[in-house]
Short mmCIF file of C-alpha atoms in Angstrom, two decimals:
data_model
loop_
_atom_site.label_atom_id
_atom_site.label_comp_id
_atom_site.label_asym_id
_atom_site.label_seq_id
_atom_site.Cartn_x
_atom_site.Cartn_y
_atom_site.Cartn_z
CA MET D 142 0.10 0.21 -0.12
CA ARG D 143 1.59 3.24 -1.43
CA LYS D 144 1.65 5.94 2.10
CA VAL D 145 1.78 9.74 0.78
CA ILE D 146 3.35 12.25 3.28
CA ILE D 147 3.55 15.65 3.00
CA GLY D 148 5.34 17.05 5.96
CA SER D 149 4.14 20.45 6.29
CA ILE D 150 0.98 18.68 7.20
CA ALA D 151 1.49 16.13 8.86
CA LEU D 152 3.52 18.27 11.66
CA LEU D 153 0.90 20.09 12.80
CA THR D 154 -1.25 16.78 13.30
CA VAL D 155 1.29 14.73 15.70
CA GLY D 156 2.05 16.86 18.32
CA ASN D 157 0.52 14.63 20.87
CA ILE D 158 2.75 11.33 19.60
CA PHE D 159 6.12 13.18 19.37
CA SER D 160 7.16 11.41 22.57
CA GLN D 161 6.59 8.18 21.10
CA GLY D 162 8.94 8.76 17.80
CA PHE D 163 12.72 8.88 17.80
CA ASP D 164 13.31 11.91 20.16
CA THR D 165 16.32 13.64 20.23
CA VAL D 166 18.69 16.22 22.15
CA PRO D 167 21.13 18.34 20.99
CA ALA D 168 24.36 16.52 21.64
CA LYS D 169 26.95 18.63 20.19
CA SER D 170 27.71 21.21 17.54
CA ILE D 171 30.71 21.25 15.13
CA PHE D 172 31.79 24.63 12.96
CA ILE D 173 34.16 23.93 10.47
CA GLY D 174 33.87 26.64 8.36
CA THR D 175 34.04 27.00 4.45
CA GLU D 176 37.47 25.40 3.78
CA ALA D 177 35.87 21.90 4.38
CA LEU D 178 34.27 18.93 2.77
CA ASN D 179 30.26 19.13 2.65
CA TYR D 180 30.51 15.70 3.28
CA PHE D 181 31.21 13.11 6.43
CA ILE D 182 30.88 9.11 6.68
CA THR D 183 29.80 7.56 10.04
CA TYR D 184 32.16 4.67 11.38
CA ASN D 185 31.55 2.28 13.99
CA ASP D 186 30.26 4.24 16.87
CA SER D 187 32.26 7.44 15.31
CA LEU D 188 31.83 10.48 13.11
CA ILE D 189 34.80 11.11 10.22
CA TYR D 190 34.84 14.65 8.88
CA ALA D 191 37.24 16.69 6.88
CA TYR D 192 38.61 20.36 6.87
CA GLN D 193 41.63 21.86 5.19
CA ASP D 194 44.52 19.58 5.52
CA GLN D 195 42.95 17.61 8.73
CA ILE D 196 41.03 14.49 8.99
CA VAL D 197 39.19 13.95 12.64
CA LEU D 198 37.65 11.39 14.06
CA LEU D 199 35.15 11.75 16.41
CA ASP D 200 33.78 9.57 19.08
CA LEU D 201 29.78 10.01 19.35
CA ASN D 202 29.97 8.46 22.83
CA THR D 203 32.77 9.96 24.55
CA PHE D 204 33.47 12.93 21.75
CA LYS D 205 37.06 12.54 22.08
CA GLU D 206 38.83 13.28 18.84
CA THR D 207 41.41 11.81 16.84
CA ARG D 208 43.31 13.97 14.05
CA LEU D 209 45.38 13.28 11.32
CA ARG D 210 47.24 16.20 8.65
CA VAL D 211 47.15 14.73 5.57
CA LYS D 212 50.31 16.15 3.86
CA SER D 213 53.62 14.93 2.29
CA SER D 214 56.84 15.36 3.55
CA LYS D 215 57.79 16.91 0.27
CA ALA D 216 54.63 19.43 0.33
CA GLN D 217 56.73 21.71 2.87
CA ASP D 218 55.30 25.14 2.19
CA PHE D 219 52.87 23.84 -0.22
CA ASN D 220 49.30 24.92 0.91
CA THR D 221 47.47 21.78 0.81
CA TYR D 222 43.63 20.71 1.68
CA ILE D 223 41.86 17.35 1.32
CA LEU D 224 40.54 16.50 -1.97
CA LYS D 225 38.36 13.94 -0.78
CA PHE D 226 38.32 10.55 1.65
CA LYS D 227 36.44 7.53 1.23
CA LEU D 228 35.76 4.24 3.33
CA LEU D 229 37.19 1.25 2.39
CA SER D 230 36.01 -2.30 2.48
CA ASN D 231 38.56 -3.27 5.24
CA GLY D 232 37.78 -0.48 7.51
CA ASP D 233 40.57 1.53 6.45
CA VAL D 234 39.99 5.33 5.23
CA ALA D 235 41.63 6.38 2.02
CA LEU D 236 42.89 10.26 2.45
CA ILE D 237 43.75 12.05 -0.89
CA ASN D 238 45.14 15.74 -0.84
CA ASN D 239 45.89 18.39 -3.38
CA GLU D 240 49.57 17.91 -4.36
CA PRO D 241 47.82 15.18 -5.06
CA TYR D 242 49.07 12.46 -2.04
CA LEU D 243 47.48 9.31 -1.20
CA THR D 244 47.37 7.97 2.42
CA ILE D 245 45.61 4.75 3.84
CA TRP D 246 44.59 5.56 7.58
CA ASN D 247 43.48 2.72 10.11
CA PRO D 248 41.42 5.28 12.30
CA VAL D 249 41.26 2.68 15.31
CA LYS D 250 45.11 2.10 15.24
CA ASN D 251 45.66 5.74 14.34
CA SER D 252 48.09 4.35 11.84
CA LYS D 253 48.84 5.33 7.95
CA ILE D 254 50.40 3.63 5.45
CA GLU D 255 51.65 6.59 2.41
CA LEU D 256 51.85 5.59 -0.79
CA PRO D 257 54.56 7.12 -3.27
CA PHE D 258 52.79 9.70 -4.58
CA ASN D 259 52.82 13.12 -3.75
CA ILE D 260 53.51 17.12 -5.15
CA GLU D 261 57.38 16.29 -6.18
CA TYR D 262 56.65 12.25 -7.29
CA ASN D 263 53.95 13.43 -9.48
CA LYS D 264 56.04 15.38 -11.95
CA ASN D 265 58.31 13.81 -14.35
CA GLU D 266 59.94 15.86 -17.63
CA LYS D 267 61.14 14.03 -20.50
CA ASN D 268 63.97 15.75 -22.55
CA ASN D 269 65.62 15.17 -25.93
CA LEU D 270 66.96 17.19 -28.70
CA PHE D 271 63.97 18.84 -30.36
CA ILE D 272 61.19 17.62 -28.05
CA SER D 273 60.54 17.96 -24.39
CA GLN D 274 57.59 16.27 -22.57
CA LEU D 275 55.65 17.26 -19.13
CA GLU D 276 53.53 14.88 -17.17
CA ILE D 277 51.57 15.72 -13.86
CA ILE D 278 49.40 13.22 -12.55
CA GLU D 279 46.90 16.12 -11.24
CA ASP D 280 44.30 13.58 -9.42
CA LEU D 281 44.15 10.17 -7.38
CA ASP D 282 41.49 7.66 -6.33
CA ILE D 283 41.37 4.14 -5.02
CA SER D 284 39.86 1.61 -5.51
CA ASN D 285 36.81 0.15 -2.97
CA THR D 286 39.20 -2.90 -2.05
CA ALA D 287 42.02 -1.31 -2.48
CA LYS D 288 43.10 -3.52 -5.43
CA PHE D 289 43.42 -0.62 -7.97
CA ILE D 290 44.69 3.07 -7.68
CA PHE D 291 43.30 5.20 -10.81
CA THR D 292 45.37 8.19 -11.67
CA LYS D 293 44.38 11.40 -14.20
CA LYS D 294 47.79 12.60 -15.42
CA HIS D 295 48.02 15.39 -17.58
CA ILE D 296 50.57 15.29 -20.67
CA THR D 297 51.94 18.05 -22.04
CA LYS D 298 54.30 18.21 -25.31
CA LEU D 299 56.93 20.79 -26.44
CA PHE D 300 58.88 21.82 -29.63
CA LEU D 301 62.14 23.60 -28.93
CA ASN D 302 60.87 23.63 -25.21
CA PHE D 303 58.06 26.19 -25.95
CA ILE D 304 55.63 25.42 -28.59
CA PRO D 305 52.87 23.27 -27.93
CA ILE D 306 52.61 20.25 -30.19
CA GLU D 307 50.53 17.75 -27.84
CA ASP D 308 48.17 18.24 -24.70
CA HIS D 309 45.97 15.21 -23.46
CA TYR D 310 45.09 13.95 -20.13
CA GLU D 311 45.93 9.89 -20.06
CA TYR D 312 43.90 7.99 -17.58
CA THR D 313 45.64 5.03 -16.02
CA ILE D 314 44.22 1.66 -14.19
CA LEU D 315 47.73 0.41 -11.25
CA SER D 316 47.28 -2.54 -9.49
CA TYR D 317 47.99 -2.23 -5.54
CA PRO D 318 50.63 -2.56 -3.82
CA GLU D 319 52.78 -3.59 -7.30
CA PHE D 320 51.85 -0.21 -8.78
CA LYS D 321 51.80 -2.60 -12.36
CA LYS D 322 50.04 -0.97 -15.25
CA LEU D 323 47.36 -2.76 -16.51
CA ILE D 324 44.89 -0.06 -18.30
CA THR D 325 45.17 3.08 -20.13
CA LEU D 326 42.26 4.58 -20.69
CA LYS D 327 41.58 8.28 -22.52
CA GLU D 328 38.58 10.76 -23.47
CA ILE D 329 36.70 9.88 -19.94
CA ASN D 330 35.38 11.92 -17.23
CA PHE D 331 37.81 11.39 -14.49
CA GLU D 332 35.20 12.89 -11.88
CA ASN D 333 32.56 11.01 -13.04
CA ALA D 334 34.18 7.55 -12.44
CA VAL D 335 33.07 4.92 -9.68
CA PHE D 336 34.48 2.05 -8.71
CA SER D 337 31.48 -0.90 -7.93
CA PRO D 338 31.87 -2.40 -4.09
CA ASP D 339 34.01 -5.66 -5.15
CA ASP D 340 36.02 -3.87 -7.99
CA ASN D 341 34.61 -5.94 -10.72
CA PHE D 342 33.52 -2.76 -12.66
CA LEU D 343 34.81 0.73 -13.22
CA ILE D 344 31.55 3.04 -13.71
CA PHE D 345 31.15 6.24 -15.78
CA LYS D 346 27.99 7.84 -16.53
CA ASN D 347 27.26 10.23 -20.24
CA THR D 348 30.51 9.45 -21.88
CA LYS D 349 29.50 9.15 -25.39
CA TYR D 350 28.95 12.64 -27.50
CA ILE D 351 26.66 12.93 -29.87
CA GLU D 352 27.03 16.42 -31.77
CA ASP D 353 23.61 16.56 -33.16
CA SER D 354 22.02 17.10 -29.60
CA ASN D 355 24.96 18.28 -28.23
CA LYS D 356 24.40 16.38 -25.38
CA PHE D 357 26.78 13.28 -23.23
CA TYR D 358 24.68 10.04 -23.18
CA GLY D 359 25.41 6.77 -21.60
CA LEU D 360 26.00 4.43 -19.43
CA THR D 361 29.37 2.85 -19.68
CA LEU D 362 30.90 0.04 -17.08
CA TYR D 363 34.99 -1.10 -17.78
CA ASP D 364 35.12 -4.67 -16.53
CA LEU D 365 38.37 -4.48 -14.85
CA ASN D 366 39.09 -8.63 -14.94
CA LYS D 367 38.32 -8.73 -18.58
CA GLN D 368 39.49 -5.67 -19.51
CA LYS D 369 36.05 -5.20 -21.17
CA GLU D 370 33.64 -2.01 -22.13
CA TYR D 371 30.09 -2.12 -22.09
CA ASN D 372 27.88 0.63 -23.11
CA LEU D 373 24.67 0.62 -21.49
CA LEU D 374 21.40 2.61 -21.70
CA PRO D 375 22.76 4.63 -25.14
CA ASN D 376 21.12 7.84 -26.05
CA THR D 377 19.89 7.90 -22.91
CA THR D 378 20.89 11.01 -20.62
CA VAL D 379 21.97 9.68 -17.15
CA ILE D 380 20.86 11.41 -13.90
CA ASP D 381 22.03 9.79 -11.24
CA PHE D 382 23.41 5.65 -10.59
CA ASP D 383 24.15 3.68 -7.45
CA THR D 384 24.92 0.48 -6.83
CA THR D 385 23.88 -1.82 -3.86
CA LYS D 386 26.73 -2.67 -1.26
CA SER D 387 26.63 -6.04 -2.19
CA ALA D 388 27.45 -4.96 -5.82
CA LYS D 389 24.46 -7.17 -6.78
CA LEU D 390 22.61 -4.11 -8.75
CA LEU D 391 23.16 -1.24 -10.34
CA VAL D 392 20.25 1.24 -10.54
CA ALA D 393 20.65 4.08 -13.15
CA SER D 394 18.05 6.76 -13.31
CA THR D 395 17.69 8.61 -16.64
CA GLU D 396 16.04 12.05 -18.54
CA GLU D 397 14.40 10.19 -21.46
CA THR D 398 13.14 6.98 -20.09
CA GLY D 399 12.61 6.49 -15.95
CA THR D 400 15.15 4.49 -13.44
CA LYS D 401 16.18 1.37 -14.80
CA ILE D 402 17.43 -1.50 -12.03
CA ILE D 403 20.01 -3.76 -13.68
CA ASP D 404 21.57 -6.92 -12.50
CA LEU D 405 25.27 -6.75 -11.92
CA LYS D 406 26.34 -9.84 -12.88
CA SER D 407 24.04 -10.35 -16.28
CA LEU D 408 23.84 -6.87 -17.27
CA ASN D 409 20.34 -7.04 -18.01
CA GLU D 410 17.91 -5.03 -17.12
CA ILE D 411 15.81 -5.99 -14.37
CA SER D 412 12.93 -3.38 -13.77
CA THR D 413 11.88 0.09 -15.02
CA LEU D 414 10.45 2.79 -12.79
CA PRO D 415 8.47 5.72 -14.12
CA ILE D 416 10.05 8.06 -12.28
CA SER D 417 13.37 10.02 -12.43
CA GLY D 418 15.73 11.63 -10.15
CA TYR D 419 18.75 10.97 -7.37
CA VAL D 420 18.97 7.69 -6.56
CA LYS D 421 19.94 5.42 -3.49
CA PHE D 422 19.33 1.97 -2.64
CA SER D 423 18.44 1.50 1.28
CA PRO D 424 20.91 -0.26 3.80
CA LEU D 425 19.03 -3.54 3.57
CA GLU D 426 19.03 -3.24 -0.24
CA ASN D 427 15.29 -3.78 -0.50
CA LEU D 428 13.93 -0.77 -1.05
CA LEU D 429 15.12 2.08 -3.69
CA ILE D 430 14.66 5.87 -3.09
CA VAL D 431 13.86 8.29 -5.78
CA GLU D 432 14.47 12.18 -5.15
CA GLY D 433 12.80 14.15 -7.32
CA ASN D 434 13.05 17.93 -6.92
CA ARG D 435 10.96 17.73 -3.75
CA SER D 436 9.56 14.52 -3.73
CA ILE D 437 10.79 11.37 -2.05
CA ASN D 438 9.79 8.07 -3.49
CA ILE D 439 10.23 4.83 -1.92
CA PHE D 440 9.83 1.73 -4.24
CA ASP D 441 9.97 -1.73 -3.18
CA ILE D 442 12.84 -3.31 -5.37
CA LYS D 443 10.93 -7.00 -4.99
CA ASN D 444 7.61 -6.16 -5.68
CA LYS D 445 8.52 -3.03 -8.13
CA GLU D 446 5.81 -1.08 -6.20
CA LEU D 447 6.02 2.60 -5.15
CA ILE D 448 5.54 2.21 -1.08
CA ALA D 449 5.71 5.54 -0.19
CA THR D 450 6.23 9.19 -1.04
CA TYR D 451 7.32 11.92 1.22
CA LEU D 452 7.77 16.17 0.72
CA GLY D 453 11.18 16.81 0.88
CA SER D 454 14.88 16.50 0.51
CA ASN D 455 17.92 15.26 1.26
CA SER D 456 16.40 11.64 2.80
CA SER D 457 18.76 9.10 5.51
CA LEU D 458 17.03 5.99 6.04
CA SER D 459 18.95 4.48 9.42
CA PRO D 460 20.70 0.89 8.91
CA SER D 461 17.45 -0.94 10.21
CA GLN D 462 15.28 1.03 8.11
CA THR D 463 12.78 1.85 10.77
CA TYR D 464 13.58 5.51 10.60
CA MET D 465 13.65 7.93 8.19
CA ALA D 466 15.16 11.53 8.84
CA TYR D 467 14.61 14.62 5.99
CA ALA D 468 14.48 18.07 5.30
CA LEU D 469 11.67 20.01 5.03
CA SER D 470 12.05 22.51 1.96
CA LYS D 471 10.82 23.75 -1.16
CA ASN D 472 13.10 21.96 -3.49
CA PHE D 473 16.42 19.85 -3.00
CA ALA D 474 18.59 23.42 -3.98
CA SER D 475 16.42 25.39 -1.31
CA LEU D 476 16.92 26.84 2.23
CA SER D 477 15.39 24.73 5.02
CA ARG D 478 14.76 25.30 8.89
CA GLU D 479 13.21 21.44 9.66
CA ILE D 480 14.29 18.10 10.07
CA LEU D 481 11.67 15.79 10.15
CA ILE D 482 12.27 12.16 11.73
CA ILE D 483 9.98 9.44 10.63
CA ASN D 484 9.21 6.17 12.31
CA ARG D 485 8.30 4.00 9.31
CA GLU D 486 6.75 1.20 11.11
CA ASN D 487 3.88 3.35 12.70
CA ASN D 488 4.45 6.66 10.64
CA GLU D 489 5.14 8.86 14.51
CA GLN D 490 7.10 11.70 13.80
CA LYS D 491 9.70 14.09 15.66
CA ARG D 492 10.75 17.50 14.00
CA ILE D 493 13.81 19.19 15.08
CA ASN D 494 13.64 22.87 14.26
CA LEU D 495 17.13 24.12 13.31
CA LYS D 496 18.42 27.85 14.85
CA GLU D 497 17.92 29.43 11.03
CA ASP D 498 18.10 28.58 7.06
CA TYR D 499 20.29 26.28 6.16
CA PHE D 500 21.20 24.23 2.76
CA VAL D 501 21.24 20.57 4.20
CA GLU D 502 24.57 18.84 3.07
CA ASP D 503 23.85 15.15 4.97
CA ILE D 504 22.01 13.56 6.84
CA GLN D 505 22.89 9.85 8.68
CA PHE D 506 22.21 8.36 11.27
CA SER D 507 24.95 6.24 13.49
CA LYS D 508 25.61 2.43 13.32
CA ASN D 509 23.66 1.89 16.50
CA GLU D 510 20.98 4.48 15.72
CA ASN D 511 21.36 6.37 18.76
CA PHE D 512 22.44 9.51 17.27
CA LEU D 513 21.59 11.78 13.88
CA ILE D 514 23.94 13.24 12.38
CA ILE D 515 23.10 16.58 9.97
CA MET D 516 25.62 18.41 8.16
CA LEU D 517 24.67 21.71 7.05
CA SER D 518 25.87 25.17 5.45
CA GLY D 519 25.24 28.55 5.50
CA LYS D 520 26.90 32.16 5.08
CA ASP D 521 29.90 31.00 7.57
CA GLY D 522 30.54 27.84 6.06
CA TYR D 523 29.92 24.38 7.28
CA LYS D 524 28.62 23.02 10.38
CA ILE D 525 27.82 19.56 12.14
CA GLU D 526 24.59 19.40 14.38
CA ILE D 527 24.95 16.26 16.64
CA TYR D 528 21.31 14.89 18.02
CA LYS D 529 21.12 12.06 20.54
CA LYS D 530 18.33 9.70 20.60
CA SER D 531 16.61 10.03 24.02
CA PRO D 532 15.70 6.59 25.66
#
C-alpha cells in the first residue's frame, strides 16, 4: 500500500505523539568553516569529517577526537587541503589531498600507509634534442578493496621547449601494492568514475557525445577483470546512478526513460520505474529511493511498487530502516529550517527545528541508531549538528 506523507501538514497533526517517535536532544555542534568537504562518514560509533588538511575521527559516545594531518613530507610550504576521503572495504580510510598525495589511514590504530604519490613524485619531465614532455599526475583515486589505483595524468609535449605540439590527459589503472600498469583509458570524465563495491567494474555516466544533440549520453561499465567495455543505456542522459553494497544491483536514473534497475552479474535490465531523480539503495538493499525536485519516493524492489512518497529532500534511512530523516524544503536546492524524523513502522514523527535557514548537505544515522548527524551550510560555512536519541 502506498503512503503519501506531506511534511508540512503532517507536522500539525502529530503534536501528541512526538514522545513515541525518535526523540532527540542536542549533543554537540561543530563549526568547521568554509574550507571543508561537504560530507562525512559514520564509522562504527564514530564520525569522520575533513577540513583544510585535517581528517577528524570523533567518538560519538565520548566526543574524544583523533586527528591526522594529510600532507606529504615533500609538500613543505605548499598549501595543502583534503580533496576527498572514502571508507574502504577493510575499514581503512583513503585520504587524498591536492598534491595529490594518497595515504591509507586506520582510524582505530591511528596508523597510516603512505603511497609514493606526492607533489614531487607526481611530476616527470622527459627531454631530448627537440621535443620535451611534461607529465603531471593531477588526480588520484583508489578502489574500494584497495586493489586498484586510478590516476589522471596531464601530458604536454613541446617543440624546442616552448611550442605546444600535444596536450592531452591519460587515465591509468594500476595494481596495488605492485603499482603495475594494467589499463590505460582516454577521453573519460575522471570525476564521474566510480568503482563498484567489489571492484569488478569502473562505472562512468554520460561518456558518449552526440554532436547532433550537443549532449552526452549513456552509462559505461568497464570490466576490470576482463578488460572489456560495456555501453549501457545508449541515447539516454543519466541523471544519477548507484550500486548496492553487495554489488548485485545497479540503478541508473535517466532523463528520457525513467529509472532502470540492472543486474550487475548479467548486465540485464530487471525493472523500469516511471520516475527519474537522484537515486540510492536502502541499507538493507530491498528498497530504492528516488528523489525528485521536492519529493522522496520509496520503491519496493522485489514487488516493483511505489510504497511511500514524502515531500522533502536529502533523505536518510537508518541502518535498520526503521527511521527515516529528511529536510523540509521547497526543493532539494533550497534552504531549510526543519528536519523531520519518521518511524516507518507506525508513522510517528519528530521535528528538529534549526536555529536559522541552512542548506542541508547530508543527514545520517549512526550505526547503532543512537545518534542523528546533520551537516549544514550557511553564510559562515559548514557545521555539523549531532543529536542523541532520548531513552
